[in-house]
PDB file of C-alpha atoms in Angstrom:
ATOM      1  CA  UNK A   1    -153.196  84.710 -84.288  1.00  0.00           C
ATOM      2  CA  UNK A   2    -156.803  84.047 -84.625  1.00  0.00           C
ATOM      3  CA  UNK A   3    -158.084  81.054 -82.246  1.00  0.00           C
ATOM      4  CA  UNK A   4    -158.957  79.239 -85.853  1.00  0.00           C
ATOM      5  CA  UNK A   5    -155.220  79.368 -86.672  1.00  0.00           C
ATOM      6  CA  UNK A   6    -153.990  78.583 -83.265  1.00  0.00           C
ATOM      7  CA  UNK A   7    -155.880  75.365 -83.256  1.00  0.00           C
ATOM      8  CA  UNK A   8    -155.456  74.274 -86.726  1.00  0.00           C
ATOM      9  CA  UNK A   9    -153.438  70.952 -86.408  1.00  0.00           C
ATOM     10  CA  UNK A  10    -149.841  70.985 -88.370  1.00  0.00           C
ATOM     11  CA  UNK A  11    -149.675  68.605 -91.069  1.00  0.00           C
ATOM     12  CA  UNK A  12    -147.102  65.719 -90.503  1.00  0.00           C
ATOM     13  CA  UNK A  13    -144.838  65.010 -93.196  1.00  0.00           C
ATOM     14  CA  UNK A  14    -147.253  61.749 -94.244  1.00  0.00           C
ATOM     15  CA  UNK A  15    -149.994  64.218 -94.543  1.00  0.00           C
ATOM     16  CA  UNK A  16    -148.211  66.864 -96.605  1.00  0.00           C
ATOM     17  CA  UNK A  17    -147.311  63.905 -99.314  1.00  0.00           C
ATOM     18  CA  UNK A  18    -150.739  63.063 -99.192  1.00  0.00           C
ATOM     19  CA  UNK A  19    -151.981  66.693 -99.822  1.00  0.00           C
ATOM     20  CA  UNK A  20    -149.456  67.128-102.517  1.00  0.00           C
ATOM     21  CA  UNK A  21    -150.254  63.641-104.425  1.00  0.00           C
ATOM     22  CA  UNK A  22    -154.213  64.811-104.258  1.00  0.00           C
ATOM     23  CA  UNK A  23    -153.384  68.210-105.945  1.00  0.00           C
ATOM     24  CA  UNK A  24    -151.034  66.893-108.573  1.00  0.00           C
ATOM     25  CA  UNK A  25    -153.526  64.088-109.254  1.00  0.00           C
ATOM     26  CA  UNK A  26    -156.337  66.383-109.942  1.00  0.00           C
ATOM     27  CA  UNK A  27    -154.443  68.323-112.149  1.00  0.00           C
ATOM     28  CA  UNK A  28    -153.718  65.249-114.193  1.00  0.00           C
ATOM     29  CA  UNK A  29    -157.078  63.528-113.838  1.00  0.00           C
ATOM     30  CA  UNK A  30    -159.738  66.416-113.649  1.00  0.00           C
ATOM     31  CA  UNK A  31    -162.368  63.880-113.567  1.00  0.00           C
ATOM     32  CA  UNK A  32    -161.184  62.182-110.571  1.00  0.00           C
ATOM     33  CA  UNK A  33    -161.360  66.140-108.925  1.00  0.00           C
ATOM     34  CA  UNK A  34    -165.028  65.954-110.018  1.00  0.00           C
ATOM     35  CA  UNK A  35    -165.438  62.739-108.640  1.00  0.00           C
ATOM     36  CA  UNK A  36    -164.025  63.696-105.427  1.00  0.00           C
ATOM     37  CA  UNK A  37    -165.907  66.908-104.864  1.00  0.00           C
ATOM     38  CA  UNK A  38    -163.005  68.883-105.502  1.00  0.00           C
ATOM     39  CA  UNK A  39    -163.468  72.380-107.166  1.00  0.00           C
ATOM     40  CA  UNK A  40    -161.468  74.357-109.929  1.00  0.00           C
ATOM     41  CA  UNK A  41    -161.381  71.582-112.199  1.00  0.00           C
ATOM     42  CA  UNK A  42    -164.607  70.934-113.854  1.00  0.00           C
ATOM     43  CA  UNK A  43    -163.907  72.805-117.221  1.00  0.00           C
ATOM     44  CA  UNK A  44    -161.317  70.218-118.262  1.00  0.00           C
ATOM     45  CA  UNK A  45    -161.388  66.090-119.119  1.00  0.00           C
ATOM     46  CA  UNK A  46    -158.572  63.725-118.688  1.00  0.00           C
ATOM     47  CA  UNK A  47    -155.741  62.771-121.030  1.00  0.00           C
ATOM     48  CA  UNK A  48    -156.839  59.226-121.848  1.00  0.00           C
ATOM     49  CA  UNK A  49    -153.866  58.334-124.338  1.00  0.00           C
ATOM     50  CA  UNK A  50    -150.679  56.491-123.071  1.00  0.00           C
ATOM     51  CA  UNK A  51    -148.872  59.381-122.538  1.00  0.00           C
ATOM     52  CA  UNK A  52    -151.894  60.571-119.727  1.00  0.00           C
ATOM     53  CA  UNK A  53    -151.585  57.266-118.276  1.00  0.00           C
ATOM     54  CA  UNK A  54    -148.015  57.209-118.116  1.00  0.00           C
ATOM     55  CA  UNK A  55    -147.976  60.775-116.316  1.00  0.00           C
ATOM     56  CA  UNK A  56    -150.357  59.481-113.563  1.00  0.00           C
ATOM     57  CA  UNK A  57    -148.219  56.218-113.461  1.00  0.00           C
ATOM     58  CA  UNK A  58    -144.786  58.268-112.699  1.00  0.00           C
ATOM     59  CA  UNK A  59    -146.983  60.501-110.298  1.00  0.00           C
ATOM     60  CA  UNK A  60    -147.733  57.402-108.242  1.00  0.00           C
ATOM     61  CA  UNK A  61    -144.416  55.873-108.537  1.00  0.00           C
ATOM     62  CA  UNK A  62    -142.708  59.219-107.278  1.00  0.00           C
ATOM     63  CA  UNK A  63    -145.335  59.504-104.263  1.00  0.00           C
ATOM     64  CA  UNK A  64    -144.558  55.822-103.316  1.00  0.00           C
ATOM     65  CA  UNK A  65    -140.973  56.503-103.281  1.00  0.00           C
ATOM     66  CA  UNK A  66    -141.585  59.688-101.055  1.00  0.00           C
ATOM     67  CA  UNK A  67    -143.731  57.817 -98.861  1.00  0.00           C
ATOM     68  CA  UNK A  68    -141.406  54.838 -98.247  1.00  0.00           C
ATOM     69  CA  UNK A  69    -138.743  57.546 -96.855  1.00  0.00           C
ATOM     70  CA  UNK A  70    -141.226  59.426 -94.758  1.00  0.00           C
ATOM     71  CA  UNK A  71    -141.419  57.884 -91.216  1.00  0.00           C
ATOM     72  CA  UNK A  72    -144.937  57.949 -89.790  1.00  0.00           C
ATOM     73  CA  UNK A  73    -145.529  60.293 -87.148  1.00  0.00           C
ATOM     74  CA  UNK A  74    -148.633  58.580 -85.518  1.00  0.00           C
ATOM     75  CA  UNK A  75    -151.071  55.822 -85.751  1.00  0.00           C
ATOM     76  CA  UNK A  76    -153.146  58.151 -88.727  1.00  0.00           C
ATOM     77  CA  UNK A  77    -149.983  58.428 -90.343  1.00  0.00           C
ATOM     78  CA  UNK A  78    -149.709  54.670 -90.454  1.00  0.00           C
ATOM     79  CA  UNK A  79    -153.049  54.236 -91.807  1.00  0.00           C
ATOM     80  CA  UNK A  80    -152.386  56.749 -94.495  1.00  0.00           C
ATOM     81  CA  UNK A  81    -148.991  54.918 -95.489  1.00  0.00           C
ATOM     82  CA  UNK A  82    -150.788  51.741 -95.785  1.00  0.00           C
ATOM     83  CA  UNK A  83    -153.477  52.864 -97.801  1.00  0.00           C
ATOM     84  CA  UNK A  84    -151.705  55.030-100.326  1.00  0.00           C
ATOM     85  CA  UNK A  85    -148.761  52.372-100.503  1.00  0.00           C
ATOM     86  CA  UNK A  86    -151.395  49.619-101.493  1.00  0.00           C
ATOM     87  CA  UNK A  87    -153.639  51.861-103.514  1.00  0.00           C
ATOM     88  CA  UNK A  88    -150.598  53.389-105.259  1.00  0.00           C
ATOM     89  CA  UNK A  89    -148.842  50.077-105.617  1.00  0.00           C
ATOM     90  CA  UNK A  90    -151.611  48.230-107.561  1.00  0.00           C
ATOM     91  CA  UNK A  91    -152.075  51.270-109.902  1.00  0.00           C
ATOM     92  CA  UNK A  92    -148.291  50.832-110.968  1.00  0.00           C
ATOM     93  CA  UNK A  93    -149.091  46.969-111.540  1.00  0.00           C
ATOM     94  CA  UNK A  94    -152.213  47.812-113.362  1.00  0.00           C
ATOM     95  CA  UNK A  95    -150.082  50.170-115.565  1.00  0.00           C
ATOM     96  CA  UNK A  96    -147.265  47.902-115.821  1.00  0.00           C
ATOM     97  CA  UNK A  97    -149.817  45.090-116.844  1.00  0.00           C
ATOM     98  CA  UNK A  98    -151.288  47.103-119.809  1.00  0.00           C
ATOM     99  CA  UNK A  99    -154.650  47.503-118.357  1.00  0.00           C
ATOM    100  CA  UNK A 100    -154.953  50.896-119.439  1.00  0.00           C
ATOM    101  CA  UNK A 101    -154.985  49.809-123.227  1.00  0.00           C
ATOM    102  CA  UNK A 102    -158.081  47.766-122.969  1.00  0.00           C
ATOM    103  CA  UNK A 103    -159.874  49.725-120.551  1.00  0.00           C
ATOM    104  CA  UNK A 104    -163.031  48.964-122.428  1.00  0.00           C
ATOM    105  CA  UNK A 105    -166.388  47.364-120.891  1.00  0.00           C
ATOM    106  CA  UNK A 106    -170.155  48.206-120.722  1.00  0.00           C
ATOM    107  CA  UNK A 107    -170.001  49.295-116.979  1.00  0.00           C
ATOM    108  CA  UNK A 108    -166.802  51.322-115.933  1.00  0.00           C
ATOM    109  CA  UNK A 109    -164.498  52.227-118.536  1.00  0.00           C
ATOM    110  CA  UNK A 110    -164.172  55.844-120.167  1.00  0.00           C
ATOM    111  CA  UNK A 111    -166.817  55.474-122.344  1.00  0.00           C
ATOM    112  CA  UNK A 112    -169.293  55.640-119.519  1.00  0.00           C
ATOM    113  CA  UNK A 113    -166.944  57.785-117.152  1.00  0.00           C
ATOM    114  CA  UNK A 114    -166.658  60.797-119.565  1.00  0.00           C
ATOM    115  CA  UNK A 115    -170.347  60.864-119.995  1.00  0.00           C
ATOM    116  CA  UNK A 116    -171.042  60.271-116.146  1.00  0.00           C
ATOM    117  CA  UNK A 117    -168.650  63.236-115.030  1.00  0.00           C
ATOM    118  CA  UNK A 118    -171.396  65.517-116.030  1.00  0.00           C
ATOM    119  CA  UNK A 119    -173.560  64.121-113.596  1.00  0.00           C
ATOM    120  CA  UNK A 120    -171.582  65.135-110.986  1.00  0.00           C
ATOM    121  CA  UNK A 121    -171.098  68.809-111.949  1.00  0.00           C
ATOM    122  CA  UNK A 122    -172.873  71.625-110.171  1.00  0.00           C
ATOM    123  CA  UNK A 123    -175.817  73.859-112.290  1.00  0.00           C
ATOM    124  CA  UNK A 124    -176.445  76.480-110.644  1.00  0.00           C
ATOM    125  CA  UNK A 125    -175.311  79.606-112.149  1.00  0.00           C
ATOM    126  CA  UNK A 126    -173.860  80.946-115.492  1.00  0.00           C
ATOM    127  CA  UNK A 127    -170.392  79.849-114.016  1.00  0.00           C
ATOM    128  CA  UNK A 128    -171.448  76.433-113.759  1.00  0.00           C
ATOM    129  CA  UNK A 129    -172.769  76.126-116.966  1.00  0.00           C
ATOM    130  CA  UNK A 130    -169.789  78.008-118.433  1.00  0.00           C
ATOM    131  CA  UNK A 131    -167.999  75.342-117.062  1.00  0.00           C
ATOM    132  CA  UNK A 132    -170.239  72.706-118.345  1.00  0.00           C
ATOM    133  CA  UNK A 133    -169.908  74.362-122.129  1.00  0.00           C
ATOM    134  CA  UNK A 134    -166.164  73.634-121.910  1.00  0.00           C
ATOM    135  CA  UNK A 135    -166.241  70.437-120.754  1.00  0.00           C
ATOM    136  CA  UNK A 136    -168.478  69.310-123.870  1.00  0.00           C
ATOM    137  CA  UNK A 137    -166.298  70.919-125.856  1.00  0.00           C
ATOM    138  CA  UNK A 138    -163.589  68.473-124.876  1.00  0.00           C
ATOM    139  CA  UNK A 139    -165.232  65.333-124.963  1.00  0.00           C
ATOM    140  CA  UNK A 140    -163.868  65.289-128.685  1.00  0.00           C
ATOM    141  CA  UNK A 141    -160.212  65.009-127.540  1.00  0.00           C
ATOM    142  CA  UNK A 142    -160.588  63.065-124.653  1.00  0.00           C
ATOM    143  CA  UNK A 143    -162.352  60.096-126.635  1.00  0.00           C
ATOM    144  CA  UNK A 144    -159.707  60.621-129.350  1.00  0.00           C
ATOM    145  CA  UNK A 145    -156.837  60.275-126.535  1.00  0.00           C
ATOM    146  CA  UNK A 146    -159.019  56.984-125.423  1.00  0.00           C
ATOM    147  CA  UNK A 147    -159.029  55.625-128.926  1.00  0.00           C
ATOM    148  CA  UNK A 148    -155.034  56.083-129.071  1.00  0.00           C
ATOM    149  CA  UNK A 149    -154.751  53.740-125.821  1.00  0.00           C
ATOM    150  CA  UNK A 150    -157.421  51.388-127.209  1.00  0.00           C
ATOM    151  CA  UNK A 151    -155.365  51.193-130.679  1.00  0.00           C
ATOM    152  CA  UNK A 152    -151.835  50.784-128.958  1.00  0.00           C
ATOM    153  CA  UNK A 153    -153.191  47.901-126.821  1.00  0.00           C
ATOM    154  CA  UNK A 154    -154.806  46.261-130.162  1.00  0.00           C
ATOM    155  CA  UNK A 155    -151.361  46.559-131.412  1.00  0.00           C
ATOM    156  CA  UNK A 156    -149.723  44.647-128.480  1.00  0.00           C
ATOM    157  CA  UNK A 157    -152.903  42.201-128.674  1.00  0.00           C
ATOM    158  CA  UNK A 158    -154.221  43.556-125.253  1.00  0.00           C
ATOM    159  CA  UNK A 159    -158.152  44.046-126.515  1.00  0.00           C
ATOM    160  CA  UNK A 160    -161.056  43.266-124.835  1.00  0.00           C
ATOM    161  CA  UNK A 161    -163.830  40.844-125.484  1.00  0.00           C
ATOM    162  CA  UNK A 162    -166.212  41.083-128.384  1.00  0.00           C
ATOM    163  CA  UNK A 163    -168.968  41.379-125.860  1.00  0.00           C
ATOM    164  CA  UNK A 164    -167.529  44.214-124.065  1.00  0.00           C
ATOM    165  CA  UNK A 165    -167.060  45.734-127.443  1.00  0.00           C
ATOM    166  CA  UNK A 166    -170.486  45.416-128.572  1.00  0.00           C
ATOM    167  CA  UNK A 167    -171.896  46.730-125.412  1.00  0.00           C
ATOM    168  CA  UNK A 168    -169.880  49.659-125.762  1.00  0.00           C
ATOM    169  CA  UNK A 169    -170.339  50.650-129.131  1.00  0.00           C
ATOM    170  CA  UNK A 170    -174.415  50.511-128.390  1.00  0.00           C
ATOM    171  CA  UNK A 171    -173.778  52.719-125.508  1.00  0.00           C
ATOM    172  CA  UNK A 172    -171.975  55.159-128.062  1.00  0.00           C
ATOM    173  CA  UNK A 173    -174.531  55.025-130.498  1.00  0.00           C
ATOM    174  CA  UNK A 174    -176.841  55.759-128.148  1.00  0.00           C
ATOM    175  CA  UNK A 175    -175.346  58.908-126.759  1.00  0.00           C
ATOM    176  CA  UNK A 176    -174.368  60.219-130.525  1.00  0.00           C
ATOM    177  CA  UNK A 177    -178.249  59.638-131.407  1.00  0.00           C
ATOM    178  CA  UNK A 178    -180.131  63.427-131.430  1.00  0.00           C
ATOM    179  CA  UNK A 179    -182.075  63.745-128.400  1.00  0.00           C
ATOM    180  CA  UNK A 180    -179.645  62.082-126.055  1.00  0.00           C
ATOM    181  CA  UNK A 181    -178.196  62.875-122.881  1.00  0.00           C
ATOM    182  CA  UNK A 182    -176.039  65.756-124.395  1.00  0.00           C
ATOM    183  CA  UNK A 183    -178.967  67.404-126.042  1.00  0.00           C
ATOM    184  CA  UNK A 184    -181.212  67.021-122.758  1.00  0.00           C
ATOM    185  CA  UNK A 185    -178.374  68.585-120.895  1.00  0.00           C
ATOM    186  CA  UNK A 186    -177.714  71.240-123.235  1.00  0.00           C
ATOM    187  CA  UNK A 187    -181.907  71.824-123.232  1.00  0.00           C
ATOM    188  CA  UNK A 188    -181.704  71.744-119.527  1.00  0.00           C
ATOM    189  CA  UNK A 189    -179.300  74.993-119.650  1.00  0.00           C
ATOM    190  CA  UNK A 190    -180.792  76.500-122.322  1.00  0.00           C
ATOM    191  CA  UNK A 191    -184.472  76.946-120.678  1.00  0.00           C
ATOM    192  CA  UNK A 192    -183.120  78.398-117.472  1.00  0.00           C
ATOM    193  CA  UNK A 193    -184.264  82.221-117.396  1.00  0.00           C
ATOM    194  CA  UNK A 194    -181.210  83.332-116.076  1.00  0.00           C
ATOM    195  CA  UNK A 195    -179.401  82.081-119.024  1.00  0.00           C
ATOM    196  CA  UNK A 196    -178.278  84.141-121.891  1.00  0.00           C
ATOM    197  CA  UNK A 197    -179.403  83.266-125.221  1.00  0.00           C
ATOM    198  CA  UNK A 198    -175.514  83.171-126.079  1.00  0.00           C
ATOM    199  CA  UNK A 199    -175.018  80.314-123.124  1.00  0.00           C
ATOM    200  CA  UNK A 200    -177.782  78.286-124.837  1.00  0.00           C
ATOM    201  CA  UNK A 201    -176.433  78.485-127.873  1.00  0.00           C
ATOM    202  CA  UNK A 202    -173.149  77.445-126.727  1.00  0.00           C
ATOM    203  CA  UNK A 203    -174.578  74.625-124.979  1.00  0.00           C
ATOM    204  CA  UNK A 204    -176.448  73.415-128.089  1.00  0.00           C
ATOM    205  CA  UNK A 205    -173.179  73.477-130.008  1.00  0.00           C
ATOM    206  CA  UNK A 206    -170.991  71.908-127.758  1.00  0.00           C
ATOM    207  CA  UNK A 207    -173.722  69.219-126.992  1.00  0.00           C
ATOM    208  CA  UNK A 208    -173.563  68.643-130.787  1.00  0.00           C
ATOM    209  CA  UNK A 209    -170.153  68.212-130.762  1.00  0.00           C
ATOM    210  CA  UNK A 210    -170.047  65.772-127.931  1.00  0.00           C
ATOM    211  CA  UNK A 211    -172.903  63.714-129.617  1.00  0.00           C
ATOM    212  CA  UNK A 212    -170.367  63.501-132.923  1.00  0.00           C
ATOM    213  CA  UNK A 213    -167.537  62.507-130.802  1.00  0.00           C
ATOM    214  CA  UNK A 214    -169.674  59.340-129.402  1.00  0.00           C
ATOM    215  CA  UNK A 215    -170.300  58.639-133.239  1.00  0.00           C
ATOM    216  CA  UNK A 216    -166.800  58.582-134.281  1.00  0.00           C
ATOM    217  CA  UNK A 217    -166.007  56.270-131.138  1.00  0.00           C
ATOM    218  CA  UNK A 218    -168.724  53.850-131.867  1.00  0.00           C
ATOM    219  CA  UNK A 219    -167.211  53.911-135.338  1.00  0.00           C
ATOM    220  CA  UNK A 220    -164.081  53.328-134.426  1.00  0.00           C
ATOM    221  CA  UNK A 221    -164.833  50.637-131.970  1.00  0.00           C
ATOM    222  CA  UNK A 222    -166.792  49.050-134.745  1.00  0.00           C
ATOM    223  CA  UNK A 223    -163.839  49.330-137.675  1.00  0.00           C
ATOM    224  CA  UNK A 224    -160.688  48.633-135.461  1.00  0.00           C
ATOM    225  CA  UNK A 225    -161.545  46.901-132.400  1.00  0.00           C
ATOM    226  CA  UNK A 226    -164.196  44.347-132.678  1.00  0.00           C
ATOM    227  CA  UNK A 227    -162.349  42.603-135.600  1.00  0.00           C
ATOM    228  CA  UNK A 228    -159.609  42.003-133.369  1.00  0.00           C
ATOM    229  CA  UNK A 229    -161.602  41.317-130.277  1.00  0.00           C
ATOM    230  CA  UNK A 230    -161.231  37.474-128.478  1.00  0.00           C
ATOM    231  CA  UNK A 231    -164.627  35.706-128.219  1.00  0.00           C
ATOM    232  CA  UNK A 232    -164.026  34.658-124.581  1.00  0.00           C
ATOM    233  CA  UNK A 233    -165.077  37.025-121.811  1.00  0.00           C
ATOM    234  CA  UNK A 234    -162.411  34.776-119.667  1.00  0.00           C
ATOM    235  CA  UNK A 235    -159.495  37.127-118.799  1.00  0.00           C
ATOM    236  CA  UNK A 236    -157.199  34.686-117.019  1.00  0.00           C
ATOM    237  CA  UNK A 237    -156.042  34.322-113.245  1.00  0.00           C
ATOM    238  CA  UNK A 238    -153.506  36.993-113.452  1.00  0.00           C
ATOM    239  CA  UNK A 239    -155.533  39.569-114.588  1.00  0.00           C
ATOM    240  CA  UNK A 240    -158.512  38.812-112.577  1.00  0.00           C
ATOM    241  CA  UNK A 241    -156.419  38.659-109.305  1.00  0.00           C
ATOM    242  CA  UNK A 242    -155.224  42.359-110.127  1.00  0.00           C
ATOM    243  CA  UNK A 243    -158.759  43.143-110.621  1.00  0.00           C
ATOM    244  CA  UNK A 244    -160.113  41.737-107.582  1.00  0.00           C
ATOM    245  CA  UNK A 245    -157.781  43.586-105.978  1.00  0.00           C
ATOM    246  CA  UNK A 246    -158.551  46.788-107.376  1.00  0.00           C
ATOM    247  CA  UNK A 247    -162.300  46.414-106.541  1.00  0.00           C
ATOM    248  CA  UNK A 248    -161.863  44.473-102.992  1.00  0.00           C
ATOM    249  CA  UNK A 249    -158.999  46.500-101.854  1.00  0.00           C
ATOM    250  CA  UNK A 250    -157.677  43.208-100.506  1.00  0.00           C
ATOM    251  CA  UNK A 251    -156.280  40.042-101.558  1.00  0.00           C
ATOM    252  CA  UNK A 252    -158.601  36.958-101.831  1.00  0.00           C
ATOM    253  CA  UNK A 253    -157.919  33.064-102.419  1.00  0.00           C
ATOM    254  CA  UNK A 254    -159.482  33.006-105.961  1.00  0.00           C
ATOM    255  CA  UNK A 255    -160.337  29.358-105.692  1.00  0.00           C
ATOM    256  CA  UNK A 256    -161.817  29.386-102.309  1.00  0.00           C
ATOM    257  CA  UNK A 257    -163.790  32.701-103.317  1.00  0.00           C
ATOM    258  CA  UNK A 258    -165.266  30.619-106.497  1.00  0.00           C
ATOM    259  CA  UNK A 259    -166.204  27.550-104.545  1.00  0.00           C
ATOM    260  CA  UNK A 260    -167.869  29.725-101.857  1.00  0.00           C
ATOM    261  CA  UNK A 261    -169.640  31.619-105.057  1.00  0.00           C
ATOM    262  CA  UNK A 262    -170.633  28.432-106.750  1.00  0.00           C
ATOM    263  CA  UNK A 263    -172.259  26.963-103.346  1.00  0.00           C
ATOM    264  CA  UNK A 264    -174.194  30.277-102.671  1.00  0.00           C
ATOM    265  CA  UNK A 265    -175.540  30.452-106.095  1.00  0.00           C
ATOM    266  CA  UNK A 266    -176.795  26.828-105.480  1.00  0.00           C
ATOM    267  CA  UNK A 267    -178.245  27.934-102.464  1.00  0.00           C
ATOM    268  CA  UNK A 268    -180.128  30.496-104.476  1.00  0.00           C
ATOM    269  CA  UNK A 269    -180.950  28.256-107.435  1.00  0.00           C
ATOM    270  CA  UNK A 270    -182.802  25.796-104.778  1.00  0.00           C
ATOM    271  CA  UNK A 271    -185.098  28.297-103.494  1.00  0.00           C
ATOM    272  CA  UNK A 272    -186.008  29.792-106.798  1.00  0.00           C
ATOM    273  CA  UNK A 273    -186.956  26.154-107.619  1.00  0.00           C
ATOM    274  CA  UNK A 274    -189.004  25.923-104.489  1.00  0.00           C
ATOM    275  CA  UNK A 275    -190.814  28.946-104.747  1.00  0.00           C
ATOM    276  CA  UNK A 276    -191.359  27.846-108.444  1.00  0.00           C
ATOM    277  CA  UNK A 277    -193.065  24.695-107.340  1.00  0.00           C
ATOM    278  CA  UNK A 278    -195.209  26.258-104.720  1.00  0.00           C
ATOM    279  CA  UNK A 279    -196.712  28.875-107.516  1.00  0.00           C
ATOM    280  CA  UNK A 280    -197.194  25.993-110.352  1.00  0.00           C
ATOM    281  CA  UNK A 281    -196.960  22.821-108.732  1.00  0.00           C
ATOM    282  CA  UNK A 282    -194.144  20.231-108.489  1.00  0.00           C
ATOM    283  CA  UNK A 283    -191.733  20.215-111.582  1.00  0.00           C
ATOM    284  CA  UNK A 284    -193.006  23.677-112.351  1.00  0.00           C
ATOM    285  CA  UNK A 285    -189.798  25.267-113.913  1.00  0.00           C
ATOM    286  CA  UNK A 286    -188.014  28.529-113.106  1.00  0.00           C
ATOM    287  CA  UNK A 287    -188.762  30.032-116.417  1.00  0.00           C
ATOM    288  CA  UNK A 288    -192.350  28.788-116.262  1.00  0.00           C
ATOM    289  CA  UNK A 289    -192.823  30.340-112.548  1.00  0.00           C
ATOM    290  CA  UNK A 290    -191.731  33.706-113.668  1.00  0.00           C
TER     291      UNK A 290
END
């Protein structure tokens, strides 16, 4: 036995469950694998349909049950159990609430992540660019599966606010336009002296398909989702409570947090008004100072 093997620590039962969950999740969510820097999944995109989300929720449920039946062997296990129980439990809560059926906004939804995953891919060598071609070719299927979820959400009156829909449409239209990110990506790969003409052509064709897929998405959002979208941005206390836990990793007192935020905002506004008066004299508005 080599020294490296002799001194390799044995995984605990909790560690083994965590490792298995990571492997299974990467298979169900190749985009998560890419975001985590785990190689071997860079040619595919997620299934964003209700079935795809259900499969990931089922994995979370199965893993939670296994974790609950596995006693921790040490302090590290207790941390792992606490972290995974919180995250996976919240994932199931969000799934049961139908959040995946209205996952549309102008910042962090599949409209953005399907494009952004290409920023995280390696670009060194022909193999890396072959992976980019394959993933570009899969953009259409991913966005069609995404539309299936949004359509089901609309049928259940789970529709994002119109302001979010319009923002997503603008982004999709920009990505669909000639010369957008996808064409730039293809041009970058095709211009490398080490790449073959065939790969350059494949990149250009795949980029065109990806642009067309975003154009189709923009049309779908405009024609099917926008007419059903509510005018108010407010999502209500229950959804906000879930979302805040998801982003913060902790439950906070929403009323107390709002009061704190409003107080902080008033301090900022007072500082801005003071600077405006210094710049333009007493009574100068913030807008005028800008």
